[in-house]
One Martini backbone bead per residue (centre of mass of N, CA, C, O) as a GRO file, in nm:
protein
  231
    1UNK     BB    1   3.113  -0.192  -0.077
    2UNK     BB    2   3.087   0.063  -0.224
    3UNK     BB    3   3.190   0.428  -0.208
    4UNK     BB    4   2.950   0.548  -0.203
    5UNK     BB    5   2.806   0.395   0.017
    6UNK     BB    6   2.957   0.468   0.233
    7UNK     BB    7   2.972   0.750   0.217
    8UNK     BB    8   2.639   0.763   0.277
    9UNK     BB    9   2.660   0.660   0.552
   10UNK     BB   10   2.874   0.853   0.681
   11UNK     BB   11   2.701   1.102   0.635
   12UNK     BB   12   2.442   1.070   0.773
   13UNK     BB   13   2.554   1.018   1.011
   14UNK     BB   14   2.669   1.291   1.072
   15UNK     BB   15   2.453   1.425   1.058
   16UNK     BB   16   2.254   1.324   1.256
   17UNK     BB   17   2.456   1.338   1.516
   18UNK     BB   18   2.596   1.645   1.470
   19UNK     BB   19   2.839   1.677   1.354
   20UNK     BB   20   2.725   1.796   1.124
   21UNK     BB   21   2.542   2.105   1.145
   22UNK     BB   22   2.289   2.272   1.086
   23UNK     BB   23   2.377   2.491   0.826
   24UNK     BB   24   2.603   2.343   0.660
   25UNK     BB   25   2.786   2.385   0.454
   26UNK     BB   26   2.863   2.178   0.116
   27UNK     BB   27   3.112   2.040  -0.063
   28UNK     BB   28   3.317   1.832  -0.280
   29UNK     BB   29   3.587   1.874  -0.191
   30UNK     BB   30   3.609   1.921   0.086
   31UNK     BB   31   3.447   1.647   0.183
   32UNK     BB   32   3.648   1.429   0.017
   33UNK     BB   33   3.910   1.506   0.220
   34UNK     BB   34   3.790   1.414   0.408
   35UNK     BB   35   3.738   1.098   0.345
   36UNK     BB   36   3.910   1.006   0.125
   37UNK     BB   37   3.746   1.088  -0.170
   38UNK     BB   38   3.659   1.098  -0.461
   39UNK     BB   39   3.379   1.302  -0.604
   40UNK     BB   40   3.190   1.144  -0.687
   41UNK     BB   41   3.127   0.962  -0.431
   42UNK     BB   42   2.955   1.264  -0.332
   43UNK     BB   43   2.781   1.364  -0.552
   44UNK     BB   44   2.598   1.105  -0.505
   45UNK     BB   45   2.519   1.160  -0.175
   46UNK     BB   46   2.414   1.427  -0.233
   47UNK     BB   47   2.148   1.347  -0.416
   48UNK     BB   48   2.034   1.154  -0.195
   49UNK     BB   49   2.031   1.285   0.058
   50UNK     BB   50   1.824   1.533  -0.075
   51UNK     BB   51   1.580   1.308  -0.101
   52UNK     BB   52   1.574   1.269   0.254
   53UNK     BB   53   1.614   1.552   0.378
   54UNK     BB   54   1.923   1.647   0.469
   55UNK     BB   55   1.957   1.829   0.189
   56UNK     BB   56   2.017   2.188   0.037
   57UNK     BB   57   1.988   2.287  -0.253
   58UNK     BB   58   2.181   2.572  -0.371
   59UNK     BB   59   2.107   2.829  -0.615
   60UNK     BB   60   2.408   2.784  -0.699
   61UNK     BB   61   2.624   2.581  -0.507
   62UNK     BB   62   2.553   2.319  -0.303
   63UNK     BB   63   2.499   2.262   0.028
   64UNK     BB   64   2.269   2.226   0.301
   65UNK     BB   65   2.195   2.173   0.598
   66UNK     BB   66   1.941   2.020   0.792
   67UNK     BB   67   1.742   2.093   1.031
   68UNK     BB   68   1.738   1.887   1.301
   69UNK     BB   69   1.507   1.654   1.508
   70UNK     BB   70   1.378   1.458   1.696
   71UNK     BB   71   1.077   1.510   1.608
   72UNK     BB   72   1.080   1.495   1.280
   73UNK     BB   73   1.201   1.193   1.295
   74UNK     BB   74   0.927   1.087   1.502
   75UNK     BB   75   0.761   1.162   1.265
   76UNK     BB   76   0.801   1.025   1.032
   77UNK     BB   77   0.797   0.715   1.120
   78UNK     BB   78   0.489   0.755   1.225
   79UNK     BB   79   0.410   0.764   0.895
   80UNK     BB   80   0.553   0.523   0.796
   81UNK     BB   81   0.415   0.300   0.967
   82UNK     BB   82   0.111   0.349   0.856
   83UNK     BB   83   0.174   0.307   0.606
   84UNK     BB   84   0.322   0.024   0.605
   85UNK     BB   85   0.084  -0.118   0.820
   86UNK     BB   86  -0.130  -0.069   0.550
   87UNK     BB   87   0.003  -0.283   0.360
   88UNK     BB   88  -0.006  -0.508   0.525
   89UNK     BB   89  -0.268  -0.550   0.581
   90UNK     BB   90  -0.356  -0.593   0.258
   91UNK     BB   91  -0.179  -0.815   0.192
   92UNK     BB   92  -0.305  -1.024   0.409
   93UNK     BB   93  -0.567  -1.025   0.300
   94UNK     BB   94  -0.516  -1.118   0.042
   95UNK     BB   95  -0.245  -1.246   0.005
   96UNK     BB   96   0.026  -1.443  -0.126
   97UNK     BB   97   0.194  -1.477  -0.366
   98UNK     BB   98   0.429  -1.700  -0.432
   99UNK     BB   99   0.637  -1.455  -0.535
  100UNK     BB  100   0.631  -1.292  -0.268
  101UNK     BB  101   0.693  -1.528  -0.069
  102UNK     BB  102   0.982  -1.604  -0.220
  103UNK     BB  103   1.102  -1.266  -0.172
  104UNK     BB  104   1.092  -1.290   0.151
  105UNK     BB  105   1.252  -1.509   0.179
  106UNK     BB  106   1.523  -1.438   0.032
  107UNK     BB  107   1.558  -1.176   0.226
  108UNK     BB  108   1.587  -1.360   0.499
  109UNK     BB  109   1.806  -1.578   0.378
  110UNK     BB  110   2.029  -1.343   0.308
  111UNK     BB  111   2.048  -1.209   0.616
  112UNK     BB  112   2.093  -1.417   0.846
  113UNK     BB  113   2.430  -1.492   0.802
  114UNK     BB  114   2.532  -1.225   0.915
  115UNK     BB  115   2.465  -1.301   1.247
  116UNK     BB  116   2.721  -1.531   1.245
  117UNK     BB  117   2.890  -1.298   1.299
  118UNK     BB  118   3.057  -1.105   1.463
  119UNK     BB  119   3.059  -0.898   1.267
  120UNK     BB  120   3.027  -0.623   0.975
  121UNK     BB  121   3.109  -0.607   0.662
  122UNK     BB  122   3.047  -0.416   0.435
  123UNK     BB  123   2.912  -0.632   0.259
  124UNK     BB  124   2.699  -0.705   0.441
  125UNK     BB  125   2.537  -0.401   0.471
  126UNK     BB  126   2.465  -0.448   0.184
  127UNK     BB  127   2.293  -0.634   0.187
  128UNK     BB  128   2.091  -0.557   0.420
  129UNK     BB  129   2.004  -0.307   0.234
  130UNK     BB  130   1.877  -0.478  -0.026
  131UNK     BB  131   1.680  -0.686   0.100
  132UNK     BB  132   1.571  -0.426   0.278
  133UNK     BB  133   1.423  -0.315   0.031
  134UNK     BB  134   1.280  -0.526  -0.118
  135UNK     BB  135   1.104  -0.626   0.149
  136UNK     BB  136   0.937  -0.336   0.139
  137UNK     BB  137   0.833  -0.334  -0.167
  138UNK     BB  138   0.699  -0.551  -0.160
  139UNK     BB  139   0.500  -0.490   0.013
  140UNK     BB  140   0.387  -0.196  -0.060
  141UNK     BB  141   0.315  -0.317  -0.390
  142UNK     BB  142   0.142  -0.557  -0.297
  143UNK     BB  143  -0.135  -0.367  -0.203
  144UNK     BB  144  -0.192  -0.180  -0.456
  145UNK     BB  145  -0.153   0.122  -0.342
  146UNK     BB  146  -0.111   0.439  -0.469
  147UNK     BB  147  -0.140   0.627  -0.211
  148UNK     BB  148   0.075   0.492  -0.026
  149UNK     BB  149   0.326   0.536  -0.246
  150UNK     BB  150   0.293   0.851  -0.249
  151UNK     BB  151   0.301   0.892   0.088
  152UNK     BB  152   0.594   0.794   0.083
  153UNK     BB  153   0.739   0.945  -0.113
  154UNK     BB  154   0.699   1.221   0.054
  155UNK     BB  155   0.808   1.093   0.357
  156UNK     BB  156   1.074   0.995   0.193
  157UNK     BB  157   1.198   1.334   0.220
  158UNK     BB  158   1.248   1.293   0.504
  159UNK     BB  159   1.401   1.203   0.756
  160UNK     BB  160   1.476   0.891   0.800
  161UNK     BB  161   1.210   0.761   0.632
  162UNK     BB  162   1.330   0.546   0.490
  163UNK     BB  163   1.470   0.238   0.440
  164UNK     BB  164   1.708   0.334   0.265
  165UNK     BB  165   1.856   0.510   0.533
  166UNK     BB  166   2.112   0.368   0.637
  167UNK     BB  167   2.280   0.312   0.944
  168UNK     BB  168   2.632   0.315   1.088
  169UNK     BB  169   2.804   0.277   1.381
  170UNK     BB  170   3.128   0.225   1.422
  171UNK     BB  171   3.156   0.318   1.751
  172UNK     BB  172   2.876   0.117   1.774
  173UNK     BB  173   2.854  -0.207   1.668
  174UNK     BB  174   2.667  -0.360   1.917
  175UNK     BB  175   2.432  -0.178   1.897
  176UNK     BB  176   2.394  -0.211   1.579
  177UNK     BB  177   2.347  -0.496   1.557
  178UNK     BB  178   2.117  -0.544   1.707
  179UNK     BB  179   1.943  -0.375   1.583
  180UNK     BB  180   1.935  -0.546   1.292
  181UNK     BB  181   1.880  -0.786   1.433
  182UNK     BB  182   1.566  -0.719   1.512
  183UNK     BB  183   1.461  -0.639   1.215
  184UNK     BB  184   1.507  -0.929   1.125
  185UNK     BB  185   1.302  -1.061   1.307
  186UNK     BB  186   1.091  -0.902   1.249
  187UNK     BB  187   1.071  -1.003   0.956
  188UNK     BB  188   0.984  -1.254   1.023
  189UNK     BB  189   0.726  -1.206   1.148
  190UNK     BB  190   0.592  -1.033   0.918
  191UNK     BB  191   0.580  -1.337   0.745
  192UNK     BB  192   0.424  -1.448   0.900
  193UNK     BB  193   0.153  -1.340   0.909
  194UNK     BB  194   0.114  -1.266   0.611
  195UNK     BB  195   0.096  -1.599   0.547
  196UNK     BB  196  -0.163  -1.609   0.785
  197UNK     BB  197  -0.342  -1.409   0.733
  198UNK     BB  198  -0.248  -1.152   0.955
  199UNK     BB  199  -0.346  -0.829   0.979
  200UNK     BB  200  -0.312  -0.692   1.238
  201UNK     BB  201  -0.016  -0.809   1.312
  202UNK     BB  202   0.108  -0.696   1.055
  203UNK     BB  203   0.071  -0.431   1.132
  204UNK     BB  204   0.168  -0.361   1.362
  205UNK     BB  205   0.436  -0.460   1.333
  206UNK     BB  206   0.557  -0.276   1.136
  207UNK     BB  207   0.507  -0.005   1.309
  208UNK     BB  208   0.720  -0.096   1.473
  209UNK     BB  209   0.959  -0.114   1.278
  210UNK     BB  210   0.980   0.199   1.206
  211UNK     BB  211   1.179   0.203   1.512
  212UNK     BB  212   1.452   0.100   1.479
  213UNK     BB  213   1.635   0.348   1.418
  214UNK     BB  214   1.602   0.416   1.766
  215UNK     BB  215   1.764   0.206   1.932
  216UNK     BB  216   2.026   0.248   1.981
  217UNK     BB  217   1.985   0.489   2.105
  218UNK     BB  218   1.807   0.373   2.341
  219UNK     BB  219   2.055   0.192   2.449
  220UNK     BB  220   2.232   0.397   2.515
  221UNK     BB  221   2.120   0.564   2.704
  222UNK     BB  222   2.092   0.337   2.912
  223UNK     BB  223   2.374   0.254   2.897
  224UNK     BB  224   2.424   0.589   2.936
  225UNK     BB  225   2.395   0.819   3.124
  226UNK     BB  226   2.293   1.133   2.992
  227UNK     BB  227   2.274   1.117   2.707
  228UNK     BB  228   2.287   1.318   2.411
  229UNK     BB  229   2.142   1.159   2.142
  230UNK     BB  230   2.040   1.120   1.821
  231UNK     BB  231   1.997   0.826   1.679
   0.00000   0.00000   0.00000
């Protein structure tokens, strides 16, 4: 994984879990220096965060951290299951393309391998980042329906509305792995429905798929009493 996708992975884990609380100034030297690495790829994931509405770039210099609330990000997930469970639905009823189906296996057959190993590795993560991206821009494009790539795209400037918004905590790497490996099982359900267009069951399928980012959290809740956790 480059330096920039770690740094970038790093600082949302930070903002989101309230390491780093709204309201706090970020600028690229101090941060930089926190993470041990030079300012490019500190640079990059600011331009990024910006763009996922984690961070609020400041009329001088610098940028500032979103008041983020578990409401917010449980709101945009929630706009963001009904859009993309609405073209999972469209595309089911179309029925898949040759191209379209050769790309969502290739998407499921990339990512299965690294569920065989105890751990994952930077490199995992990349990989599961990228075809994890491929896998839903397929659906999306997929319906051909213009409105819902613009109302996509306008809810993923919420906190953690993208799907490219990849978050692990290495803190707790067991429930981390756990998580992407349901999201996994689950994309392979929805090609499942998808190639039988079953589009009820595909629309349905998505819209759960969309709350994978807070399984994590749900998980360490059950298993620590008291947890107040955030995402």
């Amino acid at each position: 994984m480059s330096s920039g996708q770690q740094v970038l992975i790093e600082l949302r884990k930070m903002i989101i879990s309230g390491e780093i609380p709204g309201g706090a100034r970020m600028a690229e030297i101090p941060t930089a220096e926190m993470l041990g690495v030079s300012r490019q790829p500190v640079r990059m994931a600011f331009r990024l965060l910006e763009q996922e509405g984690l961070l609020l770039k400041n009329p001088t210099r610098g940028y500032t951290v979103r008041e983020i609330s578990p409401k917010l990000i449980q709101d945009a997930l929630e706009v963001r299951g009904v859009l993309e469970g609405l073209a999972a639905k469209k595309l089911a009823e179309k029925g898949l393309t040759a191209e379209q189906h050769d790309q969502l296996m290739q998407c499921i057959t990339r990512i299965d391998p690294i569920f065989k190993k105890p751990e994952l590795t930077d490199a995992d993560l990349e990989t599961y980042h990228h075809y994890n991206t491929i896998f839903h821009n397929t659906i999306i494009h997929g319906a051909e329906n213009i409105a819902i790539v613009q109302a996509l795209s306008k809810n993923n400037q919420l906190p953690m509305a993208s799907a490219q918004a990849l978050t692990f905590d290495k803190n707790n790497p067991l429930s981390e792995i756990r998580r992407l490996h349901h999201a996994h099982i689950q994309h392979c359900a929805i090609f499942n429905a998808l190639k039988n267009r079953d589009s009820a069951r595909a629309e349905s399928l998505m819209r759960e798929h969309s709350l994978v980012v807070t399984l994590g959290d749900m998980m360490r809740s059950i298993f620590t009493p008291g947890s107040n956790s955030h995402i």
